[in-house]
């Protein structure tokens, strides 16, 4: 445990946004291993330390597999933490497509399908009048897969009723990015949607940490006395790094030992004043100034380009005709899933 009293303003709130995810076509043994190495001990750590409050994304692609492979009890543990206000759920896309790169009809279907999944696994099966439905309360924020955003997507999120979206600092106008310490609320002109910006430097410091000396991380968290947003893959803790859950526990202990606290994103920024910006740069959480999609549409990689060309052709073909499978109509929601998995 590291005490840094007297060096920094210690009134720091740290908001973790943990992205739990496995692709829908993942091998069963991999899902089970990730669950045993990461999800089970991480959820236990959160459950055991009653000080912890955080925000988490659980898309349908993962929830369905956990349910199928014997981890329904783990989903129930998460549901209890949600009910207790310890974990805040966010909206996302059911099968993790890059929402800025797919047609808008597909975007809405993916988001609505994921909302149904959150209601099914974490919410109620009846509405306020007792009618059957899948309903989950207090989902205010949105996690875009890979934090890929542009102005069209943000406008759609506001239309669907979301209050805020988590974004990377590279979505901001260039003059605001460096130096940038995150934890700031912005609002693009013409779109009444708050952007909560993660601290990329601090997030990457944790993501690529491979030892248990967290002193540098603690110092960066407390530096400047400003609130911090840390958004990363949940699998960082226990799967990408074997001792990651212990690292997470140590970081949280240091935050509280030095006078800080943890919070859900909605609670931390409920009344925050948002700075107005003219526009949003299309970006992901791995973008740089030269390349918007270095991992997903890198012009130097011909395979990337060919895969997107294939996607566009398949999407156009499916939506131009009545889709049927085994003589039965296939809903457009599930057709969307079929396309994205190809």
XYZ file of C-alpha atoms in Angstrom:
342
model
C 0.000 0.000 0.000
C 1.388 3.389 -1.011
C 0.694 6.587 0.979
C 1.287 9.851 -0.862
C -0.295 12.255 1.618
C 0.969 15.843 1.377
C 2.071 15.644 -2.228
C -1.255 15.788 -4.033
C -4.762 17.119 -3.626
C -6.351 13.903 -2.440
C -10.015 14.598 -3.194
C -9.911 12.353 -6.251
C -12.775 10.245 -7.573
C -11.760 7.323 -9.778
C -14.294 5.873 -12.204
C -13.549 2.422 -13.583
C -15.406 1.378 -16.735
C -14.774 -2.342 -17.206
C -15.607 -3.907 -20.570
C -16.435 -7.619 -20.186
C -16.485 -9.305 -23.591
C -15.947 -12.483 -25.575
C -16.939 -12.846 -29.238
C -20.054 -14.934 -29.848
C -18.058 -17.543 -31.782
C -15.406 -17.964 -29.078
C -14.367 -21.524 -28.204
C -16.201 -22.809 -25.129
C -12.991 -23.798 -23.363
C -11.619 -20.267 -23.812
C -14.752 -18.699 -22.330
C -14.534 -21.056 -19.341
C -10.850 -20.284 -18.838
C -11.390 -16.526 -18.984
C -14.285 -16.866 -16.554
C -12.194 -18.870 -14.076
C -9.076 -16.694 -14.447
C -10.778 -13.303 -14.551
C -14.536 -12.930 -14.237
C -15.066 -15.085 -11.149
C -12.213 -13.652 -9.011
C -12.792 -10.090 -10.249
C -16.503 -10.096 -9.410
C -15.650 -11.665 -6.043
C -13.121 -8.887 -5.359
C -15.731 -6.250 -6.176
C -18.333 -8.025 -4.065
C -16.009 -8.406 -1.068
C -14.828 -4.783 -0.982
C -18.038 -2.910 -0.296
C -16.360 0.446 -0.939
C -16.047 -0.276 -4.644
C -18.483 1.268 -7.085
C -17.856 1.083 -10.814
C -19.425 0.973 -14.265
C -19.391 -2.152 -16.438
C -20.391 -3.301 -19.896
C -21.784 -6.832 -20.313
C -22.883 -7.349 -23.940
C -25.220 -10.144 -25.009
C -22.402 -11.976 -26.801
C -20.767 -12.700 -23.425
C -23.883 -13.088 -21.278
C -25.361 -15.799 -23.501
C -22.141 -17.808 -23.321
C -21.772 -17.457 -19.554
C -25.372 -18.619 -19.216
C -24.766 -21.601 -21.515
C -21.473 -22.719 -19.962
C -22.515 -22.965 -16.326
C -21.937 -19.425 -15.068
C -25.538 -18.336 -14.551
C -24.678 -17.993 -10.857
C -22.029 -15.416 -11.752
C -24.591 -13.403 -13.706
C -26.811 -13.507 -10.610
C -23.913 -12.177 -8.508
C -23.557 -9.268 -10.920
C -27.318 -8.705 -10.792
C -27.114 -8.413 -6.993
C -24.315 -5.857 -7.297
C -26.371 -3.902 -9.830
C -29.388 -3.926 -7.504
C -27.173 -2.697 -4.653
C -25.869 0.219 -6.726
C -22.335 -1.176 -6.689
C -22.164 -1.849 -10.438
C -23.699 0.469 -13.010
C -24.673 -1.115 -16.333
C -24.274 0.647 -19.666
C -25.771 0.083 -23.067
C -23.705 -1.232 -25.952
C -24.031 -3.320 -29.113
C -25.093 -6.945 -28.688
C -22.324 -8.496 -30.782
C -19.622 -5.822 -30.619
C -19.638 -4.437 -34.188
C -17.760 -1.236 -34.938
C -20.857 0.950 -34.933
C -19.284 3.764 -36.934
C -18.581 1.363 -39.798
C -21.977 -0.305 -40.217
C -25.314 1.011 -41.562
C -27.500 2.942 -39.128
C -30.383 0.451 -39.312
C -27.965 -2.200 -38.124
C -26.671 0.083 -35.358
C -30.131 0.538 -33.855
C -30.948 -3.175 -34.008
C -27.722 -4.085 -32.231
C -28.337 -1.534 -29.477
C -31.984 -2.498 -28.927
C -31.132 -6.202 -28.875
C -28.509 -5.555 -26.217
C -31.032 -3.575 -24.164
C -33.316 -6.617 -24.276
C -30.436 -8.765 -23.030
C -29.766 -6.434 -20.097
C -33.439 -6.627 -19.173
C -33.474 -10.414 -19.473
C -30.370 -11.059 -17.372
C -30.324 -8.140 -14.944
C -33.778 -6.599 -14.937
C -37.432 -7.487 -14.656
C -39.564 -9.793 -16.804
C -42.676 -7.641 -16.273
C -43.443 -3.978 -16.812
C -45.033 -1.635 -14.270
C -48.497 -2.934 -15.206
C -47.494 -6.578 -14.851
C -47.300 -7.282 -18.562
C -44.493 -9.577 -19.817
C -41.428 -7.679 -20.975
C -37.693 -7.379 -20.420
C -36.965 -4.166 -18.558
C -33.858 -2.800 -16.878
C -33.759 0.518 -15.039
C -31.222 3.305 -14.787
C -29.146 2.565 -17.896
C -27.980 6.091 -18.668
C -24.635 5.606 -20.389
C -23.319 3.862 -23.473
C -20.086 2.038 -24.222
C -19.369 2.052 -27.981
C -17.435 -1.089 -28.993
C -13.751 -0.162 -29.288
C -14.925 3.334 -28.256
C -15.580 3.971 -31.957
C -17.641 7.148 -32.309
C -18.595 9.794 -34.820
C -21.236 12.518 -34.841
C -23.874 10.316 -36.529
C -23.563 7.602 -33.895
C -23.711 10.110 -31.038
C -26.880 11.650 -32.482
C -28.444 8.185 -32.715
C -27.546 7.444 -29.087
C -29.268 10.632 -27.966
C -32.300 9.730 -30.080
C -32.435 6.358 -28.302
C -32.491 8.068 -24.919
C -28.920 7.789 -23.663
C -27.550 10.601 -21.500
C -23.831 10.044 -22.012
C -21.276 8.023 -23.953
C -17.784 6.962 -22.961
C -15.187 8.136 -25.471
C -11.436 8.314 -25.904
C -9.614 11.626 -25.711
C -8.811 11.393 -29.439
C -12.493 12.019 -30.196
C -11.986 15.610 -29.029
C -10.741 18.433 -31.248
C -6.991 18.137 -31.686
C -6.145 21.209 -29.627
C -7.758 19.619 -26.533
C -5.995 16.277 -26.646
C -2.493 17.117 -25.432
C -1.860 17.612 -22.647
C -4.970 15.788 -21.451
C -5.682 14.058 -18.161
C -9.239 12.837 -18.732
C -12.167 12.771 -16.391
C -13.776 15.719 -18.167
C -17.292 16.095 -19.528
C -17.853 17.548 -23.002
C -20.945 18.141 -25.129
C -20.840 18.533 -28.928
C -22.827 21.430 -30.362
C -26.206 20.276 -31.625
C -26.084 16.916 -29.814
C -27.387 16.933 -26.251
C -25.258 13.950 -25.287
C -22.509 14.207 -22.708
C -19.134 12.728 -23.604
C -17.213 11.284 -20.672
C -13.590 11.050 -21.693
C -11.267 8.342 -20.478
C -7.658 8.986 -19.534
C -5.764 7.010 -22.172
C -2.330 7.369 -20.568
C -3.496 6.108 -17.186
C -5.636 3.371 -18.713
C -2.757 2.054 -20.807
C -0.453 2.214 -17.803
C -2.759 -0.299 -16.102
C -3.581 -2.326 -19.229
C 0.043 -3.168 -19.939
C 1.214 -3.513 -16.341
C 2.867 -6.871 -15.736
C 4.053 -6.606 -12.137
C 2.489 -5.723 -8.790
C 4.344 -2.460 -8.102
C 1.488 -0.004 -8.512
C 3.273 3.053 -7.079
C 3.522 4.799 -10.464
C -0.167 4.118 -11.131
C -1.161 5.477 -7.722
C 0.902 8.617 -8.281
C -0.719 9.213 -11.670
C -4.221 8.669 -10.261
C -3.666 11.233 -7.511
C -1.724 13.726 -9.619
C -3.380 17.105 -9.975
C -6.308 16.282 -7.728
C -8.584 15.751 -10.743
C -11.069 12.936 -11.167
C -9.924 10.077 -13.383
C -11.769 7.822 -15.833
C -10.133 4.440 -16.438
C -11.812 2.433 -19.214
C -10.343 -0.894 -20.259
C -11.007 -4.567 -20.914
C -12.061 -6.400 -17.749
C -9.924 -9.299 -18.965
C -6.866 -7.206 -18.086
C -7.391 -8.367 -14.523
C -6.616 -12.080 -14.380
C -6.565 -13.148 -18.021
C -4.217 -10.797 -19.871
C -2.169 -10.564 -16.678
C -2.309 -13.550 -14.310
C -1.975 -11.442 -11.155
C -4.274 -8.733 -12.477
C -7.022 -9.163 -9.882
C -4.467 -8.622 -7.132
C -3.258 -5.542 -9.019
C -6.838 -4.231 -9.195
C -7.330 -4.773 -5.466
C -4.037 -3.006 -4.708
C -4.931 -0.005 -6.870
C -8.317 0.331 -5.164
C -6.709 0.036 -1.717
C -4.235 2.788 -2.607
C -7.033 5.061 -3.828
C -8.865 4.812 -0.520
C -5.712 4.890 1.611
C -4.839 8.252 0.059
C -8.253 9.826 0.590
C -9.761 9.047 -2.792
C -12.909 7.168 -3.675
C -14.468 5.172 -6.519
C -17.748 5.908 -8.254
C -19.971 4.921 -11.121
C -19.700 7.252 -14.082
C -23.307 8.425 -13.896
C -23.019 9.328 -10.210
C -19.697 11.114 -10.663
C -20.833 13.250 -13.596
C -24.545 13.647 -12.855
C -24.237 17.359 -12.162
C -20.912 18.041 -13.868
C -20.698 21.068 -16.109
C -19.881 19.991 -19.655
C -17.580 22.006 -21.852
C -19.045 22.719 -25.278
C -17.123 21.603 -28.376
C -17.840 22.337 -32.029
C -17.416 18.812 -33.327
C -16.269 15.268 -32.633
C -13.416 13.542 -34.397
C -14.246 10.050 -35.666
C -12.037 7.853 -33.522
C -11.554 4.675 -31.487
C -9.614 3.986 -28.310
C -6.624 2.990 -30.442
C -6.736 5.927 -32.913
C -3.908 8.335 -33.536
C -3.788 11.463 -35.674
C -2.748 9.567 -38.787
C -5.033 6.525 -38.592
C -8.604 6.411 -37.322
C -8.914 2.621 -37.397
C -5.403 1.199 -37.032
C -6.744 -2.220 -36.009
C -10.009 -2.401 -37.939
C -9.599 -0.573 -41.258
C -5.935 -0.055 -41.788
C -5.361 0.944 -45.398
C -1.946 -0.706 -45.239
C -3.667 -4.044 -44.613
C -5.552 -5.280 -47.707
C -7.342 -7.964 -45.672
C -9.028 -5.248 -43.593
C -10.348 -3.558 -46.721
C -11.567 -6.805 -48.265
C -13.426 -7.821 -45.097
C -15.326 -4.523 -45.031
C -16.131 -4.884 -48.718
C -17.502 -8.359 -47.985
C -19.563 -7.013 -45.093
C -21.136 -4.296 -47.231
C -22.035 -6.773 -49.977
C -23.587 -9.270 -47.561
C -25.527 -6.574 -45.732
C -26.904 -5.132 -48.969
C -27.893 -8.584 -50.253
C -29.655 -9.593 -47.033
C -31.619 -6.393 -46.719
C -32.628 -6.336 -50.396
C -34.676 -9.515 -50.167
C -36.863 -11.399 -47.734
C -34.553 -13.430 -45.522
C -35.570 -16.979 -44.705
C -33.880 -19.889 -42.984
C -35.289 -23.401 -43.090
C -38.544 -22.071 -44.464
C -39.041 -19.733 -41.488
C -38.563 -15.959 -41.552
C -35.473 -14.678 -39.812
C -35.928 -11.454 -37.857
C -33.773 -8.552 -38.933
C -32.215 -8.511 -35.470
C -30.836 -12.003 -35.814
C -29.935 -11.427 -39.439
C -27.762 -8.643 -38.123
C -26.003 -11.112 -35.880
C -25.463 -13.536 -38.773
C -23.845 -10.813 -40.855
C -21.460 -9.553 -38.232
C -20.144 -13.011 -37.376
C -19.230 -13.891 -40.970
